CSV table of C-alpha atoms in Angstrom, one decimal:
chain,number,residue,atom,x,y,z
J,1,UNK,CA,-44.9,-21.8,-16.0
J,2,UNK,CA,-45.8,-21.4,-19.7
J,3,UNK,CA,-45.3,-17.6,-19.4
J,4,UNK,CA,-41.9,-18.1,-17.7
J,5,UNK,CA,-40.9,-20.4,-20.6
J,6,UNK,CA,-41.9,-17.8,-23.1
J,7,UNK,CA,-40.0,-15.1,-21.3
J,8,UNK,CA,-36.9,-17.4,-21.1
J,9,UNK,CA,-37.1,-18.1,-24.9
J,10,UNK,CA,-37.4,-14.4,-25.6
J,11,UNK,CA,-34.3,-13.7,-23.4
J,12,UNK,CA,-32.3,-16.4,-25.1
J,13,UNK,CA,-33.1,-15.2,-28.5
J,14,UNK,CA,-32.8,-11.4,-27.9
J,15,UNK,CA,-30.3,-11.1,-25.0
J,16,UNK,CA,-27.7,-9.7,-27.4
J,17,UNK,CA,-29.7,-6.5,-28.0
J,18,UNK,CA,-29.3,-5.0,-24.5
J,19,UNK,CA,-25.8,-6.3,-24.3
J,20,UNK,CA,-24.9,-4.6,-27.6
J,21,UNK,CA,-26.5,-1.4,-26.3
J,22,UNK,CA,-24.5,-1.5,-23.1
J,23,UNK,CA,-21.3,-2.2,-25.1
J,24,UNK,CA,-22.0,0.6,-27.6
J,25,UNK,CA,-22.6,3.0,-24.7
J,26,UNK,CA,-19.3,2.0,-23.2
J,27,UNK,CA,-17.5,2.3,-26.5
J,28,UNK,CA,-19.0,5.8,-27.1
J,29,UNK,CA,-18.1,6.9,-23.5
J,30,UNK,CA,-14.5,5.7,-23.9
J,31,UNK,CA,-14.1,7.5,-27.2
J,32,UNK,CA,-15.7,10.7,-26.0
J,33,UNK,CA,-13.2,10.9,-23.0
J,34,UNK,CA,-10.4,11.5,-25.5
J,35,UNK,CA,-7.9,9.7,-23.3
J,36,UNK,CA,-4.5,8.4,-24.3
J,37,UNK,CA,-4.9,6.3,-27.5
J,38,UNK,CA,-3.1,3.2,-26.1
J,39,UNK,CA,-5.3,3.2,-23.0
J,40,UNK,CA,-8.4,3.7,-25.1
J,41,UNK,CA,-7.6,0.8,-27.4
J,42,UNK,CA,-6.8,-1.4,-24.4
J,43,UNK,CA,-10.2,-0.8,-22.8
J,44,UNK,CA,-12.0,-1.3,-26.1
J,45,UNK,CA,-10.2,-4.7,-26.4
J,46,UNK,CA,-11.2,-5.7,-22.8
J,47,UNK,CA,-14.9,-4.9,-23.7
J,48,UNK,CA,-14.7,-6.8,-27.0
J,49,UNK,CA,-13.1,-10.0,-25.5
J,50,UNK,CA,-15.0,-9.9,-22.2
J,51,UNK,CA,-18.5,-8.9,-23.0
J,52,UNK,CA,-20.5,-7.4,-20.1
J,53,UNK,CA,-17.6,-8.2,-17.7
J,54,UNK,CA,-15.4,-5.8,-19.5
J,55,UNK,CA,-18.0,-3.1,-19.3
J,56,UNK,CA,-18.3,-3.6,-15.5
J,57,UNK,CA,-14.6,-3.5,-15.2
J,58,UNK,CA,-14.4,-0.3,-17.2
J,59,UNK,CA,-17.2,1.5,-15.2
J,60,UNK,CA,-15.6,0.5,-11.9
J,61,UNK,CA,-11.9,1.1,-12.7
J,62,UNK,CA,-11.4,2.8,-16.1
J,63,UNK,CA,-13.7,5.8,-16.3
J,64,UNK,CA,-12.7,9.3,-15.2
J,65,UNK,CA,-14.9,9.9,-12.2
J,66,UNK,CA,-15.3,13.0,-9.9
J,67,UNK,CA,-12.4,11.9,-7.8
J,68,UNK,CA,-10.0,12.9,-10.6
J,69,UNK,CA,-11.4,16.4,-10.5
J,70,UNK,CA,-10.9,16.4,-6.8
J,71,UNK,CA,-7.3,15.3,-7.2
J,72,UNK,CA,-6.7,18.2,-9.6
J,73,UNK,CA,-8.0,20.6,-6.9
J,74,UNK,CA,-5.8,18.9,-4.4
J,75,UNK,CA,-2.8,19.4,-6.6
J,76,UNK,CA,-3.8,23.0,-7.2
J,77,UNK,CA,-4.1,23.7,-3.5
J,78,UNK,CA,-0.6,22.3,-2.9
J,79,UNK,CA,0.8,24.6,-5.6
J,80,UNK,CA,-1.1,27.5,-4.2
J,81,UNK,CA,0.3,26.9,-0.7
J,82,UNK,CA,3.8,26.6,-2.2
J,83,UNK,CA,3.2,29.7,-4.3
J,84,UNK,CA,2.3,31.7,-1.1
J,85,UNK,CA,5.9,31.3,0.1
J,86,UNK,CA,7.6,31.2,-3.3
J,87,UNK,CA,8.2,34.9,-3.6
J,88,UNK,CA,9.8,34.9,-0.1
J,89,UNK,CA,11.9,31.9,-0.9
J,90,UNK,CA,13.0,32.9,-4.5
J,91,UNK,CA,16.4,34.1,-3.4
J,92,UNK,CA,16.9,30.9,-1.4
J,93,UNK,CA,15.7,28.7,-4.4
J,94,UNK,CA,17.9,30.6,-6.9
J,95,UNK,CA,20.9,30.0,-4.7
J,96,UNK,CA,20.1,26.3,-4.3
J,97,UNK,CA,19.8,25.9,-8.0
J,98,UNK,CA,23.1,27.5,-8.5
J,99,UNK,CA,24.6,25.0,-6.1
J,100,UNK,CA,23.3,22.1,-8.2
J,101,UNK,CA,24.8,23.8,-11.3
J,102,UNK,CA,28.2,24.1,-9.7
J,103,UNK,CA,28.1,20.5,-8.5
J,104,UNK,CA,27.5,19.1,-12.0
J,105,UNK,CA,25.7,21.2,-14.5
J,106,UNK,CA,24.5,18.5,-16.9
J,107,UNK,CA,22.4,16.8,-14.2
J,108,UNK,CA,20.6,19.7,-12.7
J,109,UNK,CA,17.8,19.7,-15.3
J,110,UNK,CA,15.4,17.8,-13.0
J,111,UNK,CA,16.0,20.3,-10.2
J,112,UNK,CA,15.1,23.2,-12.5
J,113,UNK,CA,12.1,21.4,-13.9
J,114,UNK,CA,10.6,20.7,-10.5
J,115,UNK,CA,11.1,24.4,-9.5
J,116,UNK,CA,9.6,25.7,-12.7
J,117,UNK,CA,6.6,23.5,-12.4
J,118,UNK,CA,6.1,24.4,-8.7
J,119,UNK,CA,6.4,20.8,-7.7
J,120,UNK,CA,9.2,21.0,-5.2
J,121,UNK,CA,11.9,23.2,-3.8
J,122,UNK,CA,15.6,22.1,-3.9
J,123,UNK,CA,17.7,22.2,-0.7
J,124,UNK,CA,21.4,21.5,-0.1
J,125,UNK,CA,21.5,21.5,3.7
J,126,UNK,CA,21.0,17.8,4.0
J,127,UNK,CA,22.5,14.5,5.2
J,128,UNK,CA,21.2,11.2,4.0
J,129,UNK,CA,21.7,7.5,4.9
J,130,UNK,CA,21.0,4.8,2.3
J,131,UNK,CA,19.1,1.9,3.8
J,132,UNK,CA,19.3,-1.5,2.1
J,133,UNK,CA,16.4,-3.8,3.0
J,134,UNK,CA,13.9,-3.7,5.8
J,135,UNK,CA,16.3,-5.0,8.4
J,136,UNK,CA,18.4,-1.8,8.0
J,137,UNK,CA,15.5,0.6,7.8
J,138,UNK,CA,13.6,-0.6,10.8
J,139,UNK,CA,16.7,-0.6,13.0
J,140,UNK,CA,17.1,3.2,12.5
J,141,UNK,CA,13.4,3.9,12.4
J,142,UNK,CA,12.7,2.4,15.8
J,143,UNK,CA,15.4,4.5,17.3
J,144,UNK,CA,14.2,7.7,15.7
J,145,UNK,CA,10.6,7.0,16.8
J,146,UNK,CA,11.7,6.5,20.4
J,147,UNK,CA,13.6,9.8,20.3
J,148,UNK,CA,10.6,11.8,18.9
J,149,UNK,CA,9.8,14.9,20.9
J,150,UNK,CA,7.0,16.8,19.2
J,151,UNK,CA,5.4,14.9,16.3
J,152,UNK,CA,5.5,11.7,14.2
J,153,UNK,CA,3.8,11.6,10.8
J,154,UNK,CA,3.5,8.4,8.8
J,155,UNK,CA,1.8,7.9,5.4
J,156,UNK,CA,1.9,4.3,4.1
J,157,UNK,CA,0.5,2.1,1.4
J,158,UNK,CA,1.0,-1.2,3.3
J,159,UNK,CA,1.0,-1.2,7.1
J,160,UNK,CA,0.6,-4.7,8.4
J,161,UNK,CA,-0.3,-5.4,12.1
J,162,UNK,CA,2.3,-8.2,12.2
J,163,UNK,CA,5.5,-8.4,14.4
J,164,UNK,CA,7.2,-5.3,13.1
J,165,UNK,CA,4.0,-3.5,12.5
J,166,UNK,CA,2.7,-4.2,16.0
J,167,UNK,CA,6.1,-3.1,17.5
J,168,UNK,CA,5.8,0.2,15.7
J,169,UNK,CA,2.1,0.7,16.6
J,170,UNK,CA,2.8,0.0,20.2
J,171,UNK,CA,5.6,2.5,20.1
J,172,UNK,CA,3.4,5.1,18.4
J,173,UNK,CA,0.8,4.6,21.2
J,174,UNK,CA,3.5,5.0,23.8
J,175,UNK,CA,4.7,8.3,22.2
J,176,UNK,CA,1.1,9.5,22.0
J,177,UNK,CA,0.7,8.9,25.7
J,178,UNK,CA,3.9,11.0,26.2
J,179,UNK,CA,2.0,13.9,24.4
J,180,UNK,CA,3.9,13.5,21.1
J,181,UNK,CA,1.5,14.2,18.3
J,182,UNK,CA,1.1,11.0,16.2
J,183,UNK,CA,-0.7,11.2,12.8
J,184,UNK,CA,-1.1,8.1,10.6
J,185,UNK,CA,-2.4,7.9,7.0
J,186,UNK,CA,-2.9,4.5,5.5
J,187,UNK,CA,-4.2,3.4,2.1
J,188,UNK,CA,-7.4,1.4,2.5
J,189,UNK,CA,-6.6,-1.0,-0.3
J,190,UNK,CA,-3.0,-1.7,0.8
J,191,UNK,CA,-3.7,-1.7,4.6
J,192,UNK,CA,-7.3,-3.1,4.7
J,193,UNK,CA,-6.8,-5.1,7.9
J,194,UNK,CA,-5.3,-2.2,9.9
J,195,UNK,CA,-8.0,0.1,8.5
J,196,UNK,CA,-10.6,-2.0,10.4
J,197,UNK,CA,-8.7,-1.2,13.6
J,198,UNK,CA,-8.9,2.6,13.2
J,199,UNK,CA,-11.2,3.2,16.1
J,200,UNK,CA,-9.1,1.0,18.4
J,201,UNK,CA,-6.0,3.0,17.8
J,202,UNK,CA,-7.8,6.4,17.9
J,203,UNK,CA,-8.9,5.4,21.4
J,204,UNK,CA,-5.2,4.8,22.2
J,205,UNK,CA,-4.3,8.4,21.3
J,206,UNK,CA,-3.4,8.1,17.6
J,207,UNK,CA,-4.8,10.5,15.0
J,208,UNK,CA,-5.6,8.0,12.3
J,209,UNK,CA,-7.0,8.6,8.8
J,210,UNK,CA,-7.8,6.2,5.9
J,211,UNK,CA,-7.0,7.5,2.4
J,212,UNK,CA,-9.7,6.9,-0.2
J,213,UNK,CA,-11.7,4.3,1.7
J,214,UNK,CA,-12.8,1.4,-0.5
J,215,UNK,CA,-16.6,0.9,-0.3
J,216,UNK,CA,-19.1,-0.6,-2.7
J,217,UNK,CA,-20.4,2.9,-3.4
J,218,UNK,CA,-16.8,4.1,-4.2
J,219,UNK,CA,-15.4,1.1,-6.2
J,220,UNK,CA,-15.3,3.3,-9.2
J,221,UNK,CA,-12.6,5.4,-7.5
J,222,UNK,CA,-10.7,2.5,-6.0
J,223,UNK,CA,-8.3,2.5,-8.9
J,224,UNK,CA,-6.5,5.5,-7.5
J,225,UNK,CA,-4.2,4.4,-4.7
J,226,UNK,CA,-1.8,6.2,-2.4
J,227,UNK,CA,1.4,4.3,-3.0
J,228,UNK,CA,3.6,6.7,-1.0
J,229,UNK,CA,5.8,5.7,2.0
J,230,UNK,CA,6.6,8.8,4.0
J,231,UNK,CA,7.8,9.3,7.6
J,232,UNK,CA,8.5,12.7,9.2
J,233,UNK,CA,9.7,13.0,12.7
J,234,UNK,CA,9.9,16.4,14.5
J,235,UNK,CA,10.2,18.1,11.1
J,236,UNK,CA,13.9,17.3,10.8
J,237,UNK,CA,14.0,13.5,10.0
J,238,UNK,CA,12.4,12.0,7.0
J,239,UNK,CA,12.1,8.5,5.4
J,240,UNK,CA,11.1,7.6,1.8
J,241,UNK,CA,11.6,4.5,-0.4
J,242,UNK,CA,10.0,1.2,-1.4
J,243,UNK,CA,9.9,-0.5,2.0
J,244,UNK,CA,6.4,-0.8,3.5
J,245,UNK,CA,5.8,-1.7,7.2
J,246,UNK,CA,5.5,-5.5,7.1
J,247,UNK,CA,7.5,-8.5,8.2
J,248,UNK,CA,8.0,-9.7,4.6
J,249,UNK,CA,10.4,-6.7,4.1
J,250,UNK,CA,12.8,-8.0,6.7
J,251,UNK,CA,15.3,-10.8,5.9
J,252,UNK,CA,15.1,-13.6,6.9
J,253,UNK,CA,11.3,-13.9,7.1
J,254,UNK,CA,8.6,-16.5,7.3
J,255,UNK,CA,7.6,-16.1,3.7
J,256,UNK,CA,10.6,-18.0,2.3
J,257,UNK,CA,11.3,-15.0,0.0
J,258,UNK,CA,14.4,-12.8,0.1
J,259,UNK,CA,13.1,-9.2,-0.2
J,260,UNK,CA,15.5,-6.7,-1.9
J,261,UNK,CA,14.4,-3.2,-1.3
J,262,UNK,CA,15.8,0.3,-0.8
J,263,UNK,CA,14.9,3.3,1.4
J,264,UNK,CA,16.7,6.5,2.4
J,265,UNK,CA,16.7,8.5,5.6
J,266,UNK,CA,17.1,12.3,5.4
J,267,UNK,CA,18.0,14.9,7.9
J,268,UNK,CA,17.9,18.6,7.0
J,269,UNK,CA,15.8,21.0,4.9
J,270,UNK,CA,14.6,18.5,2.4
J,271,UNK,CA,12.3,17.1,5.1
J,272,UNK,CA,10.2,20.2,4.8
J,273,UNK,CA,8.9,19.1,1.3
J,274,UNK,CA,7.9,15.7,2.8
J,275,UNK,CA,6.1,17.5,5.6
J,276,UNK,CA,4.3,19.8,3.2
J,277,UNK,CA,3.0,16.8,1.2
J,278,UNK,CA,1.9,14.9,4.3
J,279,UNK,CA,0.1,18.1,5.6
J,280,UNK,CA,-1.7,18.5,2.3
J,281,UNK,CA,-3.1,14.9,2.4
J,282,UNK,CA,-4.0,15.3,6.0
J,283,UNK,CA,-5.9,18.5,5.4
J,284,UNK,CA,-7.8,16.9,2.6
J,285,UNK,CA,-9.1,13.9,4.6
J,286,UNK,CA,-9.1,14.8,8.3
J,287,UNK,CA,-11.4,17.0,10.3
J,288,UNK,CA,-8.6,17.5,12.9
J,289,UNK,CA,-6.4,19.8,10.8
J,290,UNK,CA,-3.2,21.5,12.0
J,291,UNK,CA,-1.2,24.6,11.0
J,292,UNK,CA,2.3,24.3,9.7
J,293,UNK,CA,4.0,26.3,12.5
J,294,UNK,CA,7.8,26.3,13.0
J,295,UNK,CA,7.4,23.1,15.1
J,296,UNK,CA,6.5,21.3,11.9
J,297,UNK,CA,8.5,23.5,9.4
J,298,UNK,CA,11.7,24.7,11.1
J,299,UNK,CA,13.3,27.7,9.3
J,300,UNK,CA,15.5,27.0,6.3
J,301,UNK,CA,19.2,27.0,7.2
J,302,UNK,CA,22.2,28.3,5.4
J,303,UNK,CA,24.0,25.6,3.5
J,304,UNK,CA,26.4,23.6,5.5
J,305,UNK,CA,30.0,22.9,4.3
J,306,UNK,CA,29.1,19.5,3.0
J,307,UNK,CA,26.4,20.2,0.5
J,308,UNK,CA,23.9,17.5,-0.6
J,309,UNK,CA,21.3,18.9,-3.2
J,310,UNK,CA,18.0,17.1,-2.7
J,311,UNK,CA,14.6,17.6,-4.1
J,312,UNK,CA,11.5,15.5,-4.5
J,313,UNK,CA,9.3,14.7,-7.5
J,314,UNK,CA,5.6,14.2,-6.4
J,315,UNK,CA,2.9,12.9,-8.7
J,316,UNK,CA,-0.8,12.2,-8.3
J,317,UNK,CA,-3.8,11.5,-10.6
J,318,UNK,CA,-4.4,15.3,-10.6
J,319,UNK,CA,-0.9,16.2,-11.7
J,320,UNK,CA,-0.5,17.9,-15.1
J,321,UNK,CA,2.2,17.1,-16.1
J,322,UNK,CA,3.2,13.8,-14.5
J,323,UNK,CA,6.2,15.2,-12.6
J,324,UNK,CA,8.0,12.0,-11.6
J,325,UNK,CA,8.0,10.5,-15.0
J,326,UNK,CA,9.0,13.7,-16.8
J,327,UNK,CA,11.8,14.5,-14.3
J,328,UNK,CA,13.2,11.0,-14.8
J,329,UNK,CA,13.1,11.4,-18.6
J,330,UNK,CA,15.0,14.7,-18.3
J,331,UNK,CA,17.7,13.0,-16.2
J,332,UNK,CA,17.9,10.0,-18.5
J,333,UNK,CA,18.2,12.3,-21.5
J,334,UNK,CA,21.1,14.2,-19.8
J,335,UNK,CA,23.1,11.0,-19.0
J,336,UNK,CA,26.5,10.9,-20.5
J,337,UNK,CA,28.1,7.7,-19.1
J,338,UNK,CA,25.7,5.2,-17.3
J,339,UNK,CA,22.2,4.6,-16.1
J,340,UNK,CA,21.2,1.8,-13.7
J,341,UNK,CA,17.6,1.1,-13.1
J,342,UNK,CA,15.9,-1.2,-10.5
J,343,UNK,CA,12.2,-1.8,-10.5
J,344,UNK,CA,9.8,-4.7,-9.7
J,345,UNK,CA,7.6,-3.9,-12.7
J,346,UNK,CA,8.8,-2.6,-16.1
J,347,UNK,CA,5.8,-1.4,-18.2
J,348,UNK,CA,7.2,1.9,-19.6
J,349,UNK,CA,5.1,4.6,-21.2
J,350,UNK,CA,6.1,5.4,-24.8
J,351,UNK,CA,7.9,8.5,-23.8
J,352,UNK,CA,9.9,6.7,-21.1
J,353,UNK,CA,10.7,3.9,-23.5
J,354,UNK,CA,12.0,6.4,-26.1
J,355,UNK,CA,14.2,8.2,-23.7
J,356,UNK,CA,15.9,4.9,-22.7
J,357,UNK,CA,16.4,3.7,-26.3
J,358,UNK,CA,17.9,7.1,-27.2
J,359,UNK,CA,20.3,7.0,-24.3
J,360,UNK,CA,21.5,3.5,-25.3
J,361,UNK,CA,21.9,4.6,-28.9
J,362,UNK,CA,24.0,7.5,-28.0
J,363,UNK,CA,26.5,5.3,-26.2
J,364,UNK,CA,25.3,5.4,-22.6
J,365,UNK,CA,25.8,2.2,-20.6
J,366,UNK,CA,22.2,1.4,-19.6
J,367,UNK,CA,21.4,-1.5,-17.2
J,368,UNK,CA,18.0,-2.6,-16.0
J,369,UNK,CA,17.2,-5.0,-13.2
J,370,UNK,CA,13.8,-6.7,-12.5
J,371,UNK,CA,12.9,-9.9,-10.7
J,372,UNK,CA,13.2,-13.2,-12.5
J,373,UNK,CA,9.9,-14.2,-10.9
J,374,UNK,CA,7.4,-11.5,-10.2
J,375,UNK,CA,4.5,-11.4,-7.7
J,376,UNK,CA,1.9,-11.0,-10.5
J,377,UNK,CA,1.9,-13.4,-13.4
J,378,UNK,CA,0.1,-10.9,-15.7
J,379,UNK,CA,2.4,-7.9,-14.8
J,380,UNK,CA,5.5,-10.1,-15.0
J,381,UNK,CA,4.6,-11.4,-18.5
J,382,UNK,CA,3.8,-7.9,-19.7
J,383,UNK,CA,7.2,-6.7,-18.3
J,384,UNK,CA,9.1,-9.4,-20.1
J,385,UNK,CA,7.4,-8.7,-23.3
J,386,UNK,CA,8.9,-5.1,-23.4
J,387,UNK,CA,12.5,-6.2,-23.0
J,388,UNK,CA,13.5,-7.6,-26.4
J,389,UNK,CA,13.8,-4.2,-28.3
J,390,UNK,CA,15.9,-2.8,-25.4
J,391,UNK,CA,18.2,-5.7,-25.5
J,392,UNK,CA,18.5,-5.6,-29.3
J,393,UNK,CA,19.4,-1.9,-29.0
J,394,UNK,CA,22.2,-2.7,-26.5
J,395,UNK,CA,20.7,-2.3,-23.0
J,396,UNK,CA,21.7,-4.9,-20.4
J,397,UNK,CA,18.8,-6.5,-18.6
J,398,UNK,CA,19.3,-8.6,-15.4
J,399,UNK,CA,16.7,-10.9,-13.9
J,400,UNK,CA,17.2,-11.0,-10.1
J,401,UNK,CA,17.0,-14.6,-8.9
J,402,UNK,CA,17.9,-14.4,-5.2
J,403,UNK,CA,14.4,-13.2,-4.3
J,404,UNK,CA,12.0,-10.4,-5.2
J,405,UNK,CA,13.5,-7.1,-6.0
J,406,UNK,CA,11.1,-4.3,-4.9
J,407,UNK,CA,13.6,-1.4,-5.0
J,408,UNK,CA,12.6,1.6,-7.1
J,409,UNK,CA,15.9,3.3,-7.9
J,410,UNK,CA,17.8,5.0,-10.7
J,411,UNK,CA,21.4,6.0,-10.7
J,412,UNK,CA,22.8,8.2,-13.4
J,413,UNK,CA,26.5,8.9,-14.2
J,414,UNK,CA,27.5,7.9,-10.7
J,415,UNK,CA,26.2,11.3,-9.4
J,416,UNK,CA,22.4,11.6,-9.6
J,417,UNK,CA,20.0,9.2,-7.8
J,418,UNK,CA,16.3,8.6,-7.7
J,419,UNK,CA,15.0,6.7,-4.7
J,420,UNK,CA,11.3,6.4,-3.9
J,421,UNK,CA,8.0,4.6,-4.4
J,422,UNK,CA,7.7,4.9,-8.1
J,423,UNK,CA,7.7,1.8,-10.2
J,424,UNK,CA,8.7,2.1,-13.9
J,425,UNK,CA,5.2,1.5,-15.1
J,426,UNK,CA,2.1,3.4,-16.3
J,427,UNK,CA,0.2,2.9,-13.0
J,428,UNK,CA,3.0,4.6,-11.0
J,429,UNK,CA,3.6,7.3,-13.6
J,430,UNK,CA,0.0,8.3,-14.3
J,431,UNK,CA,-2.5,6.9,-11.7
J,432,UNK,CA,-1.0,6.4,-8.2
J,433,UNK,CA,0.1,9.0,-5.7
J,434,UNK,CA,3.9,8.5,-5.8
J,435,UNK,CA,7.1,10.3,-4.9
J,436,UNK,CA,10.8,9.9,-5.7
J,437,UNK,CA,13.7,11.6,-3.9
J,438,UNK,CA,16.2,13.2,-6.4
J,439,UNK,CA,19.7,13.4,-4.9
J,440,UNK,CA,22.8,14.9,-6.5
J,441,UNK,CA,25.5,13.3,-4.4
J,442,UNK,CA,28.4,11.1,-5.4
J,443,UNK,CA,28.5,9.1,-2.2
J,444,UNK,CA,24.9,8.0,-2.4
J,445,UNK,CA,25.2,7.3,-6.1
J,446,UNK,CA,28.3,5.2,-5.4
J,447,UNK,CA,26.5,3.2,-2.8
J,448,UNK,CA,23.7,2.5,-5.2
J,449,UNK,CA,26.2,1.5,-7.9
J,450,UNK,CA,27.9,-1.0,-5.6
J,451,UNK,CA,24.6,-2.5,-4.5
J,452,UNK,CA,23.6,-2.9,-8.1
J,453,UNK,CA,26.9,-4.7,-8.8
J,454,UNK,CA,26.3,-7.0,-5.9
J,455,UNK,CA,22.8,-7.7,-7.1
J,456,UNK,CA,24.1,-8.6,-10.5
J,457,UNK,CA,25.9,-11.5,-8.9
J,458,UNK,CA,22.5,-12.9,-8.0
J,459,UNK,CA,21.0,-12.3,-11.4
J,460,UNK,CA,21.0,-13.9,-14.9
J,461,UNK,CA,21.3,-11.9,-18.1
J,462,UNK,CA,18.2,-11.6,-20.2
J,463,UNK,CA,19.1,-12.0,-23.9
J,464,UNK,CA,17.1,-12.2,-27.2
J,465,UNK,CA,17.7,-16.0,-26.9
J,466,UNK,CA,16.1,-16.0,-23.5
J,467,UNK,CA,12.9,-14.7,-25.0
J,468,UNK,CA,13.1,-16.9,-28.1
J,469,UNK,CA,13.5,-20.0,-25.8
J,470,UNK,CA,10.3,-19.3,-23.9
J,471,UNK,CA,7.4,-21.6,-24.6
J,472,UNK,CA,5.2,-20.3,-27.5
J,473,UNK,CA,2.1,-20.3,-25.3
J,474,UNK,CA,3.9,-18.1,-22.6
J,475,UNK,CA,4.9,-15.6,-25.3
J,476,UNK,CA,1.3,-15.6,-26.6
J,477,UNK,CA,0.1,-14.9,-23.0
J,478,UNK,CA,2.7,-12.2,-22.6
J,479,UNK,CA,1.6,-10.6,-25.9
J,480,UNK,CA,-2.0,-10.4,-24.6
J,481,UNK,CA,-0.8,-9.0,-21.2
J,482,UNK,CA,1.3,-6.4,-23.1
J,483,UNK,CA,-1.9,-5.1,-24.8
J,484,UNK,CA,-3.4,-4.6,-21.4
J,485,UNK,CA,-0.2,-2.8,-20.2
J,486,UNK,CA,-1.8,0.7,-20.1
J,487,UNK,CA,-4.3,-0.7,-17.6
J,488,UNK,CA,-1.9,-2.5,-15.3
């Protein structure tokens, strides 16, 4: 017992030495990585204010591990595959870019950027249907799934096995038994319960893969999540947007929360880009690979009379540069009249923040809508802390009070629209797998504008006085959360 007492006294007196060594090692590791200064400072603060715990958090979630190198290889493979067909498609691509130029030349920069960076091919042979909220999306989706003839591909962040989830899964099993190829990719973090049922649904005929499984041995890589929501049916119908597969996205629901969200359904050549991205992820995680034959990628068609230029911005941890963010910045910089942004989380990078402030200062009518009450106290406080300088510069900020606004949309000059999975925050821009559809069409943009106006009626205006009237301790909390913004 005496020996134990001596050991305990030694630990109490000298515990700070190993702790200091651990912290020093973490400090040196963070500095040597030469990451973004704001992220570096944020992690250093976490370690300073949360001794030992901060180090554990950093090594699990902050360090650049081998997965990031893998993502870079994945991104390179996608560009390589695209490059293989690029020469053959160059006349087609050139013609499609010309169509965006004729449609409205000041807003086609994003299309040219995504072509030049080999991120995505523009197409104009498209039709699209804007879907407001889950009740609209699932009505059309169930019909399309029932009519599938060759294949159904789904890639989702959240896929709950609740009422709507079970209905869709039962339908997928039914289609698989009819010899329709059904492939499903889910994110292990967002769909953890369904992931445990993988074997069950595989026995029912589904080809089922889990993206980046979260295990104790792989916790260090669990910070990278697949936040995309993609559906491709028979290579001709595609869905993207913010709506996951869960009952809470349908109004009314049992969660006593009105859920405002936006998705879009495509028919036409643009679906090929969604197919290519799904294929790339499938090839990277599944042993049951498939070849992109004409059943999956029908030949490009000549543009129809009614042209709708569409492209996609895809981003991932391996992307250099971050295509979604940079394409948005390009479009914001080109705006001449108006910009309307909807996002559940507003934690902009410095470059995105600067683009918005410049747009406001040059006379563009810029409006932002976020929820009055978020689903994360830390993220909500951080979001609110960013708003004051925008309001002071002249941007209108609306806090949506009817429920939770989960839509991720941008509408520029009543012509160009972004609809996808990308939140306006550092995580979506730089860490997650994300995508946004880029649509140059007056009708879609007008529908987004009208919906924005309708949502304003259920919102309150955020002013400098709104922030000044907040309790001092909440503002202090928000300031701390803001410092952690690069990590959120």
